[in-house]
mmCIF file of C-alpha atoms in Angstrom:
data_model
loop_
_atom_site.group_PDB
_atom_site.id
_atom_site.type_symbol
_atom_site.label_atom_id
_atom_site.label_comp_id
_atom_site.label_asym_id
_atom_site.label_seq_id
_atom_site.Cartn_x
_atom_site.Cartn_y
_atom_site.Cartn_z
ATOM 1 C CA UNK U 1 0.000 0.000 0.000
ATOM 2 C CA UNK U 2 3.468 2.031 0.138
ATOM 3 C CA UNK U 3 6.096 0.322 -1.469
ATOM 4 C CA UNK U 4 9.136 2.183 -1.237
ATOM 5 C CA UNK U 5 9.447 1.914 -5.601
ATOM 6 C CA UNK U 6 6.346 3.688 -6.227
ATOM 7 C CA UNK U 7 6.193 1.241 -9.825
ATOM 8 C CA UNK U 8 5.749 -1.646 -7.498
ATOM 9 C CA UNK U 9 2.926 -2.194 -5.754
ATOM 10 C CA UNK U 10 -0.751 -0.871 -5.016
ATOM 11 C CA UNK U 11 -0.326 2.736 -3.687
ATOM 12 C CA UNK U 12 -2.459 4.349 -6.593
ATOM 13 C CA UNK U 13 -4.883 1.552 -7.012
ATOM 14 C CA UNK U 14 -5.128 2.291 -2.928
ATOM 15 C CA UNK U 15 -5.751 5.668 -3.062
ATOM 16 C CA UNK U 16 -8.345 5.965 -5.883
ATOM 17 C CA UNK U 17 -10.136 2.996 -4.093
ATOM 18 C CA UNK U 18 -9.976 5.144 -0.543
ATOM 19 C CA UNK U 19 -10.979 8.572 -2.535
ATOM 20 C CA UNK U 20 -14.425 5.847 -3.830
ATOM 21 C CA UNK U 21 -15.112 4.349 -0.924
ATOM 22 C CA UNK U 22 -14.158 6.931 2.058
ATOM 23 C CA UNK U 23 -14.247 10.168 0.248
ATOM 24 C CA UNK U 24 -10.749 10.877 0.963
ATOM 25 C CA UNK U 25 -7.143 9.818 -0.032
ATOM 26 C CA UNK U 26 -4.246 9.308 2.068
ATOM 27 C CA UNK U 27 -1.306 7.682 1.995
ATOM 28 C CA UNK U 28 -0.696 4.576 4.249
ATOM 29 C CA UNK U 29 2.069 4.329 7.205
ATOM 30 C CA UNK U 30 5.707 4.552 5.235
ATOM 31 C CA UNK U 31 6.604 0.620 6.615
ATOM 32 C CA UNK U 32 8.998 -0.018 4.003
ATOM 33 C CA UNK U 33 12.085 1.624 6.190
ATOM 34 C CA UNK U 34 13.203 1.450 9.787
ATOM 35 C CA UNK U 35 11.335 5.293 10.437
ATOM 36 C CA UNK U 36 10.668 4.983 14.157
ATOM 37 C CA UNK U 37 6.928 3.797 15.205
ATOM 38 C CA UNK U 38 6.198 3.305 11.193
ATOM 39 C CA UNK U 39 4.424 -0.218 12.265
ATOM 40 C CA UNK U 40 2.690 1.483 15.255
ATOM 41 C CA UNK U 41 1.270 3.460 13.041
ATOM 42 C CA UNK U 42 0.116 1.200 10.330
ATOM 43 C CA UNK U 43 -1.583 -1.011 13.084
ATOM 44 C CA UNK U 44 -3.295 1.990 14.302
ATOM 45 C CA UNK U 45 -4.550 2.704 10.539
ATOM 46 C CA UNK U 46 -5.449 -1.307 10.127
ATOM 47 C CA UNK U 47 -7.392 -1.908 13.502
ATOM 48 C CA UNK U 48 -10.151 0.315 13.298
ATOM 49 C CA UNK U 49 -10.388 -0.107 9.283
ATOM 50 C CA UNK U 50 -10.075 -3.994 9.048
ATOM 51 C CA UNK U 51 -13.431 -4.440 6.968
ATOM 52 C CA UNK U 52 -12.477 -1.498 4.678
ATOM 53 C CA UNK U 53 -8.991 -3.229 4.157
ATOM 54 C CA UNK U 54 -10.120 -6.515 3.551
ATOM 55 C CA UNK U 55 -12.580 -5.290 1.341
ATOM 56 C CA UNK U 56 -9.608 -3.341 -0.721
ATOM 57 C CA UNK U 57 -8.009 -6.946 -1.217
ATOM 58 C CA UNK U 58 -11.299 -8.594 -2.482
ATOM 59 C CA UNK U 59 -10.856 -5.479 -5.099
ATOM 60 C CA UNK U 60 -7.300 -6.198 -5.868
ATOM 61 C CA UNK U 61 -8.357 -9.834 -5.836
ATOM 62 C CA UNK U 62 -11.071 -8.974 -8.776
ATOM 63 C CA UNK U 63 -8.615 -6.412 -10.624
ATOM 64 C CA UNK U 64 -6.528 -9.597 -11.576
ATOM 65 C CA UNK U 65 -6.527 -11.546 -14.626
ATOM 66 C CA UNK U 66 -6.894 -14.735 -12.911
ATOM 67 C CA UNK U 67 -8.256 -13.286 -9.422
ATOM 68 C CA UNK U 68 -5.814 -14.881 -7.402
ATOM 69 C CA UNK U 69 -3.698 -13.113 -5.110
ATOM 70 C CA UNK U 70 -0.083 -13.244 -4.850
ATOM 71 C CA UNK U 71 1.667 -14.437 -1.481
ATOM 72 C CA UNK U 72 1.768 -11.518 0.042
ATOM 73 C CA UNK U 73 -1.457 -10.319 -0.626
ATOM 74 C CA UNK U 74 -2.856 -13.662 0.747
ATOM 75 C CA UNK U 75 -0.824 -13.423 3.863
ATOM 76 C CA UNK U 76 -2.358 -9.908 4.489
ATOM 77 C CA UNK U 77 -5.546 -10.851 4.394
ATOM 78 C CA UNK U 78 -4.968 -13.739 6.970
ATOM 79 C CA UNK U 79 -3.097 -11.605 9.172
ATOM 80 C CA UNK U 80 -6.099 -9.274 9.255
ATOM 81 C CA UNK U 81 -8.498 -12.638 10.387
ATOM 82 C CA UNK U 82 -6.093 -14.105 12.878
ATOM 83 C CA UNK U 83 -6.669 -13.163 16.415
ATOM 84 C CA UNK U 84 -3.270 -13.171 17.448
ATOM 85 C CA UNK U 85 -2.333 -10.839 14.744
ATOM 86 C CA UNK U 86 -5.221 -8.550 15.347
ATOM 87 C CA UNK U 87 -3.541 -9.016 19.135
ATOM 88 C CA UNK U 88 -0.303 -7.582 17.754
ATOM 89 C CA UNK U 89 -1.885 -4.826 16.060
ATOM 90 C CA UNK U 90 -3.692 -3.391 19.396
ATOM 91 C CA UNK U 91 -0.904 -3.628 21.448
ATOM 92 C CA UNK U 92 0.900 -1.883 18.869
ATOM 93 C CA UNK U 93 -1.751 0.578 19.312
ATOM 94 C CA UNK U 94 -2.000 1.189 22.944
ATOM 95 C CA UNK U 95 1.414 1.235 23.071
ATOM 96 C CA UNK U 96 1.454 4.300 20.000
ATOM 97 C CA UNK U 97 -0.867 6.640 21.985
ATOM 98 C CA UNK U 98 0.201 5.605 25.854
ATOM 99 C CA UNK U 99 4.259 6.028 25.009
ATOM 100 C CA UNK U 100 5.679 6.397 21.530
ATOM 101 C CA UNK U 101 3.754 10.367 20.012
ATOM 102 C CA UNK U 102 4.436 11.866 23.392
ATOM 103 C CA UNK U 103 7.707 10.636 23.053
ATOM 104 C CA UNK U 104 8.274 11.355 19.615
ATOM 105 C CA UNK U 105 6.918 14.989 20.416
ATOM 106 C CA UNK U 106 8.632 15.642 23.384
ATOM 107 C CA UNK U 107 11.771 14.255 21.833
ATOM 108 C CA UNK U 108 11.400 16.661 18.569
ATOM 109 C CA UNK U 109 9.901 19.812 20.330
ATOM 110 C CA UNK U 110 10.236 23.395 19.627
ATOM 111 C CA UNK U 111 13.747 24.526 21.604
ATOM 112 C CA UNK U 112 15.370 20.613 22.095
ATOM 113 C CA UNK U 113 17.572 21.406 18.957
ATOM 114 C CA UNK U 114 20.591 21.314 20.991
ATOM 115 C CA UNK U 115 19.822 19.028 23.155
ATOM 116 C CA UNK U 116 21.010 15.791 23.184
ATOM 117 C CA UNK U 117 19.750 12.128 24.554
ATOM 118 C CA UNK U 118 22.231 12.608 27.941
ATOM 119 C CA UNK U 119 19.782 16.232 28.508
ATOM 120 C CA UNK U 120 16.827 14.468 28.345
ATOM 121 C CA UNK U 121 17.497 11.890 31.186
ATOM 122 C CA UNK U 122 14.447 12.885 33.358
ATOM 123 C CA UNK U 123 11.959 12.273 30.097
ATOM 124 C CA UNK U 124 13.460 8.684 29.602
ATOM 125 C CA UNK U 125 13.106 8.221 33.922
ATOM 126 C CA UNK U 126 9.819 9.088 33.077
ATOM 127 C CA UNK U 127 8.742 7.305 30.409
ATOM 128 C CA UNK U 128 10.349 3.846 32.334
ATOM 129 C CA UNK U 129 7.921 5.156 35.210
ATOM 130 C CA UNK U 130 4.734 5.510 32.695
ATOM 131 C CA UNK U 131 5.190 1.856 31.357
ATOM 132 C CA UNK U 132 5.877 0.721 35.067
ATOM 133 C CA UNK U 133 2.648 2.327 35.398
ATOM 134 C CA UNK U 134 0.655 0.853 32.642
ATOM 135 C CA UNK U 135 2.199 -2.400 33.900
ATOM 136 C CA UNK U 136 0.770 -2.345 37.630
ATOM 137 C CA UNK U 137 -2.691 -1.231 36.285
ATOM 138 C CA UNK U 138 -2.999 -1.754 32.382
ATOM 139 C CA UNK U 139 -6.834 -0.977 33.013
ATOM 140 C CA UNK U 140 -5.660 2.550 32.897
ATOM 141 C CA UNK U 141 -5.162 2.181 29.138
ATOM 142 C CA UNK U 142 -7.695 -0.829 28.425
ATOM 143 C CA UNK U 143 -10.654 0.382 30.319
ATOM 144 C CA UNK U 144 -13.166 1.751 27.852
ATOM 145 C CA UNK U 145 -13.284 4.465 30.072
ATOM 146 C CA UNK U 146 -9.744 4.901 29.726
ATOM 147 C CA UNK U 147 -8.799 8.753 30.467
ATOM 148 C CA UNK U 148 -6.153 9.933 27.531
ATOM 149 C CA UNK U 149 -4.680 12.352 30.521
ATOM 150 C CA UNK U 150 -3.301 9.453 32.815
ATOM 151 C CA UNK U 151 -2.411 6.353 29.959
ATOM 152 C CA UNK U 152 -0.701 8.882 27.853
ATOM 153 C CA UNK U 153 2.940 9.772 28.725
ATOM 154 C CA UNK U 154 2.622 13.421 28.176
ATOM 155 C CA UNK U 155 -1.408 13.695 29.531
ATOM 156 C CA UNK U 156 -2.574 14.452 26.348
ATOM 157 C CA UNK U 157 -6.676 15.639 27.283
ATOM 158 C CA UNK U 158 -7.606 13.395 24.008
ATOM 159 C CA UNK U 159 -6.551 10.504 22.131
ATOM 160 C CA UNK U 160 -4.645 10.864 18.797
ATOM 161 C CA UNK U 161 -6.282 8.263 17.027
ATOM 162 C CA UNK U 162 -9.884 8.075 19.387
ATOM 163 C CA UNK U 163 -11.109 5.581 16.549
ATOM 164 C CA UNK U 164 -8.249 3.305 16.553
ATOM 165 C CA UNK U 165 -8.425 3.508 20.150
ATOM 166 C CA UNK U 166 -12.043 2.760 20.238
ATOM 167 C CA UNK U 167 -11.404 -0.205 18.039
ATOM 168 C CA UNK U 168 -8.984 -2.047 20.709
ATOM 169 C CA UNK U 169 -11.996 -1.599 23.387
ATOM 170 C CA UNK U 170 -14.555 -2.893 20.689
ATOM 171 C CA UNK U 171 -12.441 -6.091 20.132
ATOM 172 C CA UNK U 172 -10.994 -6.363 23.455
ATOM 173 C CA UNK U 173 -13.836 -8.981 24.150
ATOM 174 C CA UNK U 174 -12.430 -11.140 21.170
ATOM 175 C CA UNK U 175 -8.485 -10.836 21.971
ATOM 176 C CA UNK U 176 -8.108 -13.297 24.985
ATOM 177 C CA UNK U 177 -4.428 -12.657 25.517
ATOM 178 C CA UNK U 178 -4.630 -8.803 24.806
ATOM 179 C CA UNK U 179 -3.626 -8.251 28.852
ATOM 180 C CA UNK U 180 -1.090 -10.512 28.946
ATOM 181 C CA UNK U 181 0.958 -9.118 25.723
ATOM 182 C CA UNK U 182 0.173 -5.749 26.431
ATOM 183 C CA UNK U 183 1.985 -6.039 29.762
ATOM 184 C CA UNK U 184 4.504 -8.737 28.426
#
């Protein structure tokens, strides 16, 4: 959906079938390179969008001569039925709005220019504390009451991606083990 050689792969066929069906185009997560929380991200796109996506590869599926889908393609759309897959994804999730954007944006604020990662030992002290927190009481992120000011690292007063988050709560039910990895 973003293959780093933009003549490979289904980027535009991606986009002109999210413009049809959503109204809007967008490009999906960059997970091609090692850009930090790249695969957070694309989990937080997949879980609350798993229909839409699966559709997308019925559609891909259809566009083929002989409406088969390659390897990959096949092992995407299993991935996106498999429970502990779909696991994966919403820890991935939890784990993107509780710790990794209010690290990334306290890490690449306004006025840290010159600082470097020995300056910013209290923020790494505190981020150990927030996932020794989530730890003791991951309720505090898993709750559908969850408040976004005490599971995220830098009390953000909402969530950055409410319907991804909303989607872990709605499956929550379904993921048996989601507890156990999430404090794993």
């Amino acid at each position: 959906l973003n293959h780093k050689d933009d003549k490979k792969g289904h980027q535009d066929v991606f986009r002109d079938y999210a413009k049809k069906m959503l109204g809007r185009t967008f490009t999906f997560p960059d997970t091609s390179n090692t850009r930090f929380g790249s695969h957070l991200q694309a989990s937080a796109e997949l879980l609350p969008n798993i229909d839409f996506y699966l559709k997308f590869l019925d559609h891909i599926e259809n566009l083929k001569t002989n409406h088969t889908l390659n390897h990959l393609e096949t092992n995407v759309r299993k991935g996106l039925q498999d429970i502990p897959t779909i696991t994966e994804m919403a820890v991935h999730t939890l784990y993107l709005e509780a710790v990794s954007d209010s690290y990334v944006s306290s890490v690449r604020g306004n006025g840290l220019e010159e600082l470097n990662a020995l300056d910013m030992g209290p923020l790494h002290q505190r981020v150990v504390e927030h996932i020794g927190k989530l730890i003791d009481d991951p309720d505090i992120i898993l709750s559908p009451s969850a408040d976004p000011a005490v599971a995220t690292l830098a009390a953000y007063n909402r969530w950055k991606r409410p319907d991804a988050i909303e989607a872990v709560h709605r499956l929550a039910p379904k993921l048996p083990q989601l507890r156990t990895m999430l404090v794993f």
